[in-house]
Coordinates of C-alpha atoms in Angstrom, one line a residue:
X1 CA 9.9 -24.9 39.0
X2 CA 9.2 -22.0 41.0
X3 CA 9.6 -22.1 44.7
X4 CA 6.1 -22.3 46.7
X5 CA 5.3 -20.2 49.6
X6 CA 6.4 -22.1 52.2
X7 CA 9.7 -23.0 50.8
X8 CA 10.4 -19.4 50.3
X9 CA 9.8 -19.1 54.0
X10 CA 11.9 -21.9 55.3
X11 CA 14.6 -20.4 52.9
X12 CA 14.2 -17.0 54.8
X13 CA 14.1 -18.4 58.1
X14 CA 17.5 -20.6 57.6
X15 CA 19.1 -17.3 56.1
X16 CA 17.7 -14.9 59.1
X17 CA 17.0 -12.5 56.0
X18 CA 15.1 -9.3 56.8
X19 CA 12.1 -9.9 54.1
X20 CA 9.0 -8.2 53.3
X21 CA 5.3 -10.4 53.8
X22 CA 2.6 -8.9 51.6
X23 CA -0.6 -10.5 51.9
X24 CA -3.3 -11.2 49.4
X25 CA -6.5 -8.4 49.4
X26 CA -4.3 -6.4 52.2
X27 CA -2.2 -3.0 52.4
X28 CA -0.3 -4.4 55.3
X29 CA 2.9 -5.3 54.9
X30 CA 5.4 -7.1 58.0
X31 CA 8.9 -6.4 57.5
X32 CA 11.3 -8.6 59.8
X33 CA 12.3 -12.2 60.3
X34 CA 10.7 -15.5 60.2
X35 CA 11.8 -17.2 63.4
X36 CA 9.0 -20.8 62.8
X37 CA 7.5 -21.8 59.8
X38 CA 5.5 -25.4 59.2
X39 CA 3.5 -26.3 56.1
X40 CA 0.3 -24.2 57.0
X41 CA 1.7 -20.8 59.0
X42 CA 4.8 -19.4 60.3
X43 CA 5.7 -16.7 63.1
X44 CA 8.1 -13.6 62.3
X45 CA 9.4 -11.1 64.4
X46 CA 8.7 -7.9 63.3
X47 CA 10.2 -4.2 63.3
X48 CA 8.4 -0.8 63.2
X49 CA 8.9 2.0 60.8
X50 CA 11.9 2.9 62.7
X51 CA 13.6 -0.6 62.6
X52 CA 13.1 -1.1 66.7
X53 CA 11.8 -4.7 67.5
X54 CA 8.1 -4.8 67.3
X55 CA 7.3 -8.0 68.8
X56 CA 5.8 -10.8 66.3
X57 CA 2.8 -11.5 64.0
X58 CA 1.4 -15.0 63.5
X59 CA 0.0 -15.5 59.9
X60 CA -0.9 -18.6 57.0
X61 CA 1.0 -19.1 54.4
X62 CA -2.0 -19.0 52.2
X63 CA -2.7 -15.5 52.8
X64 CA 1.0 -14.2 51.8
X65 CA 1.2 -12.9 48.0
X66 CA 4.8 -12.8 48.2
X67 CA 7.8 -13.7 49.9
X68 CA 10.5 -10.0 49.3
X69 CA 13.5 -10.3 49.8
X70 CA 15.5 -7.7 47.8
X71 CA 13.8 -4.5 47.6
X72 CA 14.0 -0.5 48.1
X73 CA 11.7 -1.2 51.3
X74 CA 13.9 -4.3 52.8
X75 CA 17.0 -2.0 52.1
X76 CA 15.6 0.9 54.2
X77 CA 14.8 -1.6 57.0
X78 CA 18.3 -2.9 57.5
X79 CA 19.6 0.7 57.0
X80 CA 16.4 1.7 59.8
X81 CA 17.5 -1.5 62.0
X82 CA 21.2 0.0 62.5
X83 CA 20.2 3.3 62.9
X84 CA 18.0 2.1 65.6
X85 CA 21.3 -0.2 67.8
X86 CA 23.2 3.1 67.1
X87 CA 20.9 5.3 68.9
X88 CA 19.9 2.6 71.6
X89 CA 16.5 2.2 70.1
X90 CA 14.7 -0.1 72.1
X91 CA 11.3 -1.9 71.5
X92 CA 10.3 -5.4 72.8
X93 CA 11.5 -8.3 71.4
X94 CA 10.1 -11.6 70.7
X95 CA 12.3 -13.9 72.8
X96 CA 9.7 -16.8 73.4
X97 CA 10.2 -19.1 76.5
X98 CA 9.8 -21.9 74.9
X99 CA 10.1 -23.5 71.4
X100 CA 7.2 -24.0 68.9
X101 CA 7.5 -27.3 67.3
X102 CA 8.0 -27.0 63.7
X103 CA 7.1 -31.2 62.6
X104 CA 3.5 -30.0 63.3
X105 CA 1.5 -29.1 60.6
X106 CA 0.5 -25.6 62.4
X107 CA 2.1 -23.5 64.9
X108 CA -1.7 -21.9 65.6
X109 CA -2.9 -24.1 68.8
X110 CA 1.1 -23.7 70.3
X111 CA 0.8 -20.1 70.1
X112 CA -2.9 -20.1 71.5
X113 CA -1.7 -21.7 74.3
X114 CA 1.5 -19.7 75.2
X115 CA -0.5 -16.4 74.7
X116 CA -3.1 -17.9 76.9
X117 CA -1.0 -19.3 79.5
X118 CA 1.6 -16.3 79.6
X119 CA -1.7 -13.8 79.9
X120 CA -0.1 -12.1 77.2
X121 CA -2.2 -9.3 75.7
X122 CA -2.1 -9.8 71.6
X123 CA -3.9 -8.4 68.4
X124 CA -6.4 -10.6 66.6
X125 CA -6.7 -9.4 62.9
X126 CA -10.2 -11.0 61.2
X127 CA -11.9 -10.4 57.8
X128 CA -14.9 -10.9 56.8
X129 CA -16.0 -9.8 53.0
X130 CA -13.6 -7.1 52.5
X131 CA -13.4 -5.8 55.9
X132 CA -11.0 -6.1 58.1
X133 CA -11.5 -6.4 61.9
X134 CA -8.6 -5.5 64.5
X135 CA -9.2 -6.4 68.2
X136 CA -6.6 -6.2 71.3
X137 CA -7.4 -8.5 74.1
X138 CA -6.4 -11.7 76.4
X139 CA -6.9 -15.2 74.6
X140 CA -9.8 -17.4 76.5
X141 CA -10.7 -20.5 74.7
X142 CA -9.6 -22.5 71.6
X143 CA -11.7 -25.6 70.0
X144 CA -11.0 -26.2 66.4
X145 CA -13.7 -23.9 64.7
X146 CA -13.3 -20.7 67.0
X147 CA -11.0 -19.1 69.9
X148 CA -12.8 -16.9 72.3
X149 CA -11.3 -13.6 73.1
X150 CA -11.7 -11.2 76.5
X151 CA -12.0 -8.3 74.2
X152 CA -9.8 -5.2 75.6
X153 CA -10.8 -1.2 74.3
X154 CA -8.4 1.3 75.6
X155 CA -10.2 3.9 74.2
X156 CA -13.8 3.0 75.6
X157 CA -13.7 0.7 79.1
X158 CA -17.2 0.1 79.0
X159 CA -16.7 -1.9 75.3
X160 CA -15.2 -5.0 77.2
X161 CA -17.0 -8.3 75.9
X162 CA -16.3 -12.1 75.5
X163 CA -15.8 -12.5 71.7
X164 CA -15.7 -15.5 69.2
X165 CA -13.7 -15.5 66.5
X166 CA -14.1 -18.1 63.9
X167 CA -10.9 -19.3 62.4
X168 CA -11.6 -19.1 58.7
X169 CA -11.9 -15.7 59.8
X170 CA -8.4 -15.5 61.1
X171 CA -5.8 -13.6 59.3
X172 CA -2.9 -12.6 61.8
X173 CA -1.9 -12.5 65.8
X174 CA 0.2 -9.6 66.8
X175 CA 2.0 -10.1 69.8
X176 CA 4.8 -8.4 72.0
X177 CA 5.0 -5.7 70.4
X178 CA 6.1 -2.3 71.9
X179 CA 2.5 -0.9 72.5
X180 CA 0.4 -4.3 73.3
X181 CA 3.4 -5.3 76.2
X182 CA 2.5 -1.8 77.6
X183 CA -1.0 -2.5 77.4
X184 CA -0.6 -6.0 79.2
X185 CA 1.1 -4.3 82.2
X186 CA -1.0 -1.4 82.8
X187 CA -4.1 -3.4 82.4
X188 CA -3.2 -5.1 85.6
X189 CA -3.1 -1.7 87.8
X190 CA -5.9 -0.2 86.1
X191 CA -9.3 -1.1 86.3
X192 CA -11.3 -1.3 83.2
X193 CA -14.6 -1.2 85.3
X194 CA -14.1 2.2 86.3
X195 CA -15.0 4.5 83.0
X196 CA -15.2 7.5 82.4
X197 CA -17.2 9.6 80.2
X198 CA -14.7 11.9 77.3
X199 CA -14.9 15.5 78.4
X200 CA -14.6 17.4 75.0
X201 CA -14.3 20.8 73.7
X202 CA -15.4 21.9 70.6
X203 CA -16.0 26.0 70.9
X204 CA -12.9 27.9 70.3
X205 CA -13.0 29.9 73.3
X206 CA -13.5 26.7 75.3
X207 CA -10.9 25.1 73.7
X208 CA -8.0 28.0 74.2
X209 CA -8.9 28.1 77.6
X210 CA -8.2 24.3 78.5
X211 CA -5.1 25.2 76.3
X212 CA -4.0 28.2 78.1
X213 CA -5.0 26.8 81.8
X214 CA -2.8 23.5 80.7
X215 CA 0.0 25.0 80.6
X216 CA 3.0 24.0 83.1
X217 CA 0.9 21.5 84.2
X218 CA 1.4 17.4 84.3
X219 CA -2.1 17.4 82.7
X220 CA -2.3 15.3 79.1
X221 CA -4.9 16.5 76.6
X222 CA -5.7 14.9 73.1
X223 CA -6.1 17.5 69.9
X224 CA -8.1 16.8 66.8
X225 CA -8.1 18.9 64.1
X226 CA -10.3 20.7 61.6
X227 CA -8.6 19.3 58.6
X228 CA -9.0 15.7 56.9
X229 CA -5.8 14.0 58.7
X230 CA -6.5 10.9 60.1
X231 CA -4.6 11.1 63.4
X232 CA -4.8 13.3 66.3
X233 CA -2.2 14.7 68.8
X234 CA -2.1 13.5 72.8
X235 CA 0.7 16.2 74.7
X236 CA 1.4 18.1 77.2
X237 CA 1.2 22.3 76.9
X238 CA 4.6 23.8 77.3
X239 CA 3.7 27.2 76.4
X240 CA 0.6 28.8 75.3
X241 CA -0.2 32.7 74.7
X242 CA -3.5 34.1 73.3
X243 CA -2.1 33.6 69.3
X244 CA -0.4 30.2 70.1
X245 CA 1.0 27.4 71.4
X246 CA 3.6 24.4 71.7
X247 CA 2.8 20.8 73.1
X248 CA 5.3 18.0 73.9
X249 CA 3.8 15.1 72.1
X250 CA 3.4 11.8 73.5
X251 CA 3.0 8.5 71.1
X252 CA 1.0 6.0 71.6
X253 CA 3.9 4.1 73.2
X254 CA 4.0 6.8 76.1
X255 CA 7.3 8.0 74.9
X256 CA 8.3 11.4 73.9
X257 CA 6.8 12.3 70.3
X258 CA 8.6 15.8 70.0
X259 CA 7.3 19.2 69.9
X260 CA 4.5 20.9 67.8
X261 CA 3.9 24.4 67.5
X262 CA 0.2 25.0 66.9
X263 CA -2.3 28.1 66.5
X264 CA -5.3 27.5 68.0
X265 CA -7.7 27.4 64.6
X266 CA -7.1 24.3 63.4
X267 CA -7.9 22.5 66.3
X268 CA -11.4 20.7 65.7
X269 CA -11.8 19.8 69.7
X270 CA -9.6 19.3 73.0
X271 CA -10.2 16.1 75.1
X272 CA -9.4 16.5 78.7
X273 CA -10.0 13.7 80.1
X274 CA -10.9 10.2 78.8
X275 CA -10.1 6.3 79.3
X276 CA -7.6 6.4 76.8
X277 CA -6.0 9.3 78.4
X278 CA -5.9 7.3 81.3
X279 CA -3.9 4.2 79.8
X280 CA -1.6 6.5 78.2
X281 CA -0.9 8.4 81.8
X282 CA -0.2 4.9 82.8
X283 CA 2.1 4.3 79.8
X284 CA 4.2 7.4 80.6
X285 CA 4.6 6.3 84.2
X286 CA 5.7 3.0 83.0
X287 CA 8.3 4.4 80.8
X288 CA 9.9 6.7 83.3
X289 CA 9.7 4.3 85.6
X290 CA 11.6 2.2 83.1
X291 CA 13.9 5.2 82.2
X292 CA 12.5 4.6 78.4
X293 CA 10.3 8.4 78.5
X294 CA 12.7 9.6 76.7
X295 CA 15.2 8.9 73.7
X296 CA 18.6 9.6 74.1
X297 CA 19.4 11.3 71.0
X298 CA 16.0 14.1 71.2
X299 CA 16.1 16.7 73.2
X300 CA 13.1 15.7 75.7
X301 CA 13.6 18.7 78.3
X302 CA 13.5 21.9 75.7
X303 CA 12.0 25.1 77.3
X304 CA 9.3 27.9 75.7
X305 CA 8.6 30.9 77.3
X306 CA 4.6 32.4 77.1
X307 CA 5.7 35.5 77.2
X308 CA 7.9 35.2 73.5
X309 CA 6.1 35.1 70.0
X310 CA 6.7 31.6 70.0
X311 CA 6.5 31.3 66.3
X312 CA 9.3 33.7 65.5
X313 CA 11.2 32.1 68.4
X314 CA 11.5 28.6 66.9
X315 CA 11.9 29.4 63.7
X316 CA 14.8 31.8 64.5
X317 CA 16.6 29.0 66.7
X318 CA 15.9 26.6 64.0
X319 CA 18.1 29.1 61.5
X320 CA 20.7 29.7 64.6
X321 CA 21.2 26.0 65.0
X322 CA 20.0 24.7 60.9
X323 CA 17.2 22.5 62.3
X324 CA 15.0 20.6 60.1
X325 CA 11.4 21.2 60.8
X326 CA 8.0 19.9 58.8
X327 CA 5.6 23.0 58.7
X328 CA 1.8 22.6 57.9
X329 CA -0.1 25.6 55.9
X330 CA -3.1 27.1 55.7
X331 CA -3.8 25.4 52.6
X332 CA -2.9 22.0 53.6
X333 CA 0.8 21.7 52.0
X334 CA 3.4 19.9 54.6
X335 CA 6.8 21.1 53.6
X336 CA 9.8 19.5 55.2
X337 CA 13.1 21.6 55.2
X338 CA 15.3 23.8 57.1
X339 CA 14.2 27.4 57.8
X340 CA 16.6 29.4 55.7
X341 CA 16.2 32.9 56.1
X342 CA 13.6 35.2 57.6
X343 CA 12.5 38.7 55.9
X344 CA 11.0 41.4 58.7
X345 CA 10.2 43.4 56.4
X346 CA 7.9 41.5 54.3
X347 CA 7.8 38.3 57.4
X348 CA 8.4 36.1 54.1
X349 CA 10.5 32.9 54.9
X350 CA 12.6 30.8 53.0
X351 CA 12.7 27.1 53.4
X352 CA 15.5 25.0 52.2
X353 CA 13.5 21.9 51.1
X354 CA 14.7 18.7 52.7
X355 CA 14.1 17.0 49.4
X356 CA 13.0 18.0 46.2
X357 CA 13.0 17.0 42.7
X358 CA 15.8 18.5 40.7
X359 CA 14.1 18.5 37.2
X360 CA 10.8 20.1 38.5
X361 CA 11.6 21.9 42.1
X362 CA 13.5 24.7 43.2
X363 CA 15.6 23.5 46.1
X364 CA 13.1 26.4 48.8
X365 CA 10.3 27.5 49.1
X366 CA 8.8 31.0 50.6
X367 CA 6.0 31.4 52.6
X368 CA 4.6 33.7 54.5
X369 CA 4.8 33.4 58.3
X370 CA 1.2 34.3 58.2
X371 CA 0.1 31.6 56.2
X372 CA 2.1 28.8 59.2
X373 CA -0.6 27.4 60.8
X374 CA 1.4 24.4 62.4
X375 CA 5.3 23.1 62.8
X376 CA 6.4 19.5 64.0
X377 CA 10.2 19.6 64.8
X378 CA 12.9 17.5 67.5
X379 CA 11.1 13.9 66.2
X380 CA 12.2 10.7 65.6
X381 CA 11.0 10.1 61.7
X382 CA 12.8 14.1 61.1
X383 CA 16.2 12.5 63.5
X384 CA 16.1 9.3 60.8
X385 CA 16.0 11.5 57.5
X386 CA 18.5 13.7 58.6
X387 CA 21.4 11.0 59.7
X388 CA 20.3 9.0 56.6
X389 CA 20.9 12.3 54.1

């Protein structure tokens, strides 16, 4: 007889086993450990792509598909988790302070009510159709057909409403997690009545001179790009010349992100102020408030000099000291390896690929400097690949 959902849940939860949830008519998938489980939903503290603690996720049983427990992604978690406790990785964890009662048929109205009464800030994820709707904000209200949330939008302040959510629409509540405790506390100092209006630029010669007059200054700028990637960079400028330029990234947590070598034409627009610039100033201050800026096994304090090609200055140290880099061409390839060997006469270099198919790959690849047009290096998913080799 096979084992129903909820049975495979209980079984998980008495084990403590790392599992996967996938959910029906969803690409998101919670890795990490069911801590309460009753008949209808169940609560299970979660862990990012990096295996730190990630705070929790509330979701019903009839949404999961399946219950993992053995596969190539649970194995990389527990290898991820360790790597995380052996390089003092921190995130928040979900220590609630108090118990949910499990005899009840649902944990839903217990957690409604310690979100509510702890102010905690939390992620309510709703479908309707086939779409999928994911709002941050402070739980209000609660009767049995809807809850009513004080919507929070950290990228626009002036998008701040009163929302109700049915529950049939209901399909998970984040909470705790690394970026929504940051929120919680910054939300408290800064005022969400005081916008401000994004002050963008798109022209390339507006655009390198934000860049070039950023430079050894506290000031945070965000960076799209003119190519189809989805995500954009928020950083500080290092180092910028009239060919180029390096940024310290910041994440979204407000920690450090690493370093990215840039030139300036692939970048779509520069934002120089913004609301969401705002919270994540407030993040950073946070963090180094909470010595957690920076992780202890990056370098967080490298220097670049304006003055040097840049270009030919990283990738030289990265040869000197066999540092694994991900480097972006022209024509949209990322290749991740170590820089091998550098040709001035023909400026050709050799890449020793990080990873590579034996049967159908040489083990590097050339490419012309020229051709470089961005080169991410000293991060955290590049740290985790190479200790896991």
């Amino acid at each position: 007889m096979m084992e129903s959902v909820y049975e495979k849940l209980k079984k998980a939860q008495s084990n403590q086993a790392i599992i996967d949830i996938y959910q029906k008519n969803s690409d998101i998938v919670y890795t990490g450990r069911v801590k309460f489980v009753t008949t209808e939903d169940f609560i299970m503290q979660t862990y990012n792509d990096f295996g730190v603690d990630d705070g929790a996720v509330f979701l019903k049983n009839a949404n999961v598909a399946l219950v993992d427990f053995d596969s190539y992604d649970v194995e990389e978690m527990m290898k991820k988790i360790s790597f995380a406790r052996l390089n003092n990785l921190y995130g928040y964890n979900f220590h609630p302070n108090q118990r949910f009662d499990e005899t009840d048929e649902s944990l839903y109205n217990q957690l409604f009510d310690y979100l509510r009464d702890n102010f905690l800030l939390s992620m309510i994820i709703t479908k309707k159709g086939e779409k999928y709707t994911y709002t941050e904000g402070m739980l209000m209200e609660n009767n049995e057909n809807q809850m009513v949330l004080q919507a929070v939008n950290k990228f626009d302040f002036v998008k701040q409403s009163l929302m109700p959510i049915d529950l049939d629409d209901l399909v998970g509540i984040e909470f705790g997690g690394n970026e929504l405790s940051r929120l919680g506390k910054v939300i408290k100092t800064l005022s969400f009545k005081n916008h401000v209006d994004p002050v963008v630029f798109t022209d390339q010669a507006d655009i390198k001179r934000q860049i070039l007059a950023a430079q050894d200054t506290e000031n945070i700028l965000i960076f799209n790009f003119k190519d189809e990637r989805k995500y954009f960079y928020v950083g500080q400028v290092l180092a910028a010349n009239e060919v180029e330029f390096v940024i310290k990234v910041i994440s979204m947590n407000g920690t450090f992100g690493g370093y990215v070598w840039m030139r300036y034409d692939v970048v779509s627009k520069v934002t120089n102020n913004s609301d969401y610039l705002r919270v994540i100033k407030e993040f950073v201050e946070l963090n180094n408030t909470e010595d957690l800026f920076e992780i202890d096994m990056l370098n967080a304090q490298r220097d670049f000099d304006s003055q040097d090609n840049l270009l030919l200055h990283i990738i030289q140290q990265a040869i000197n000291e066999h540092e694994l880099f991900k480097f972006k061409t022209l024509d949209n390839q990322e290749i991740v390896g170590y820089p091998g060997r550098l040709d001035e006469s023909t400026w050709e270099l050799v890449i020793e690929l990080f990873d590579y198919d034996e049967l159908n790959e040489t083990p590097a690849r050339v490419v012309g400097i020229e051709s470089i047009c961005e080169i991410s290096f000293e991060y955290l998913r590049l740290a985790y690949l190479e200790k896991n080799l």
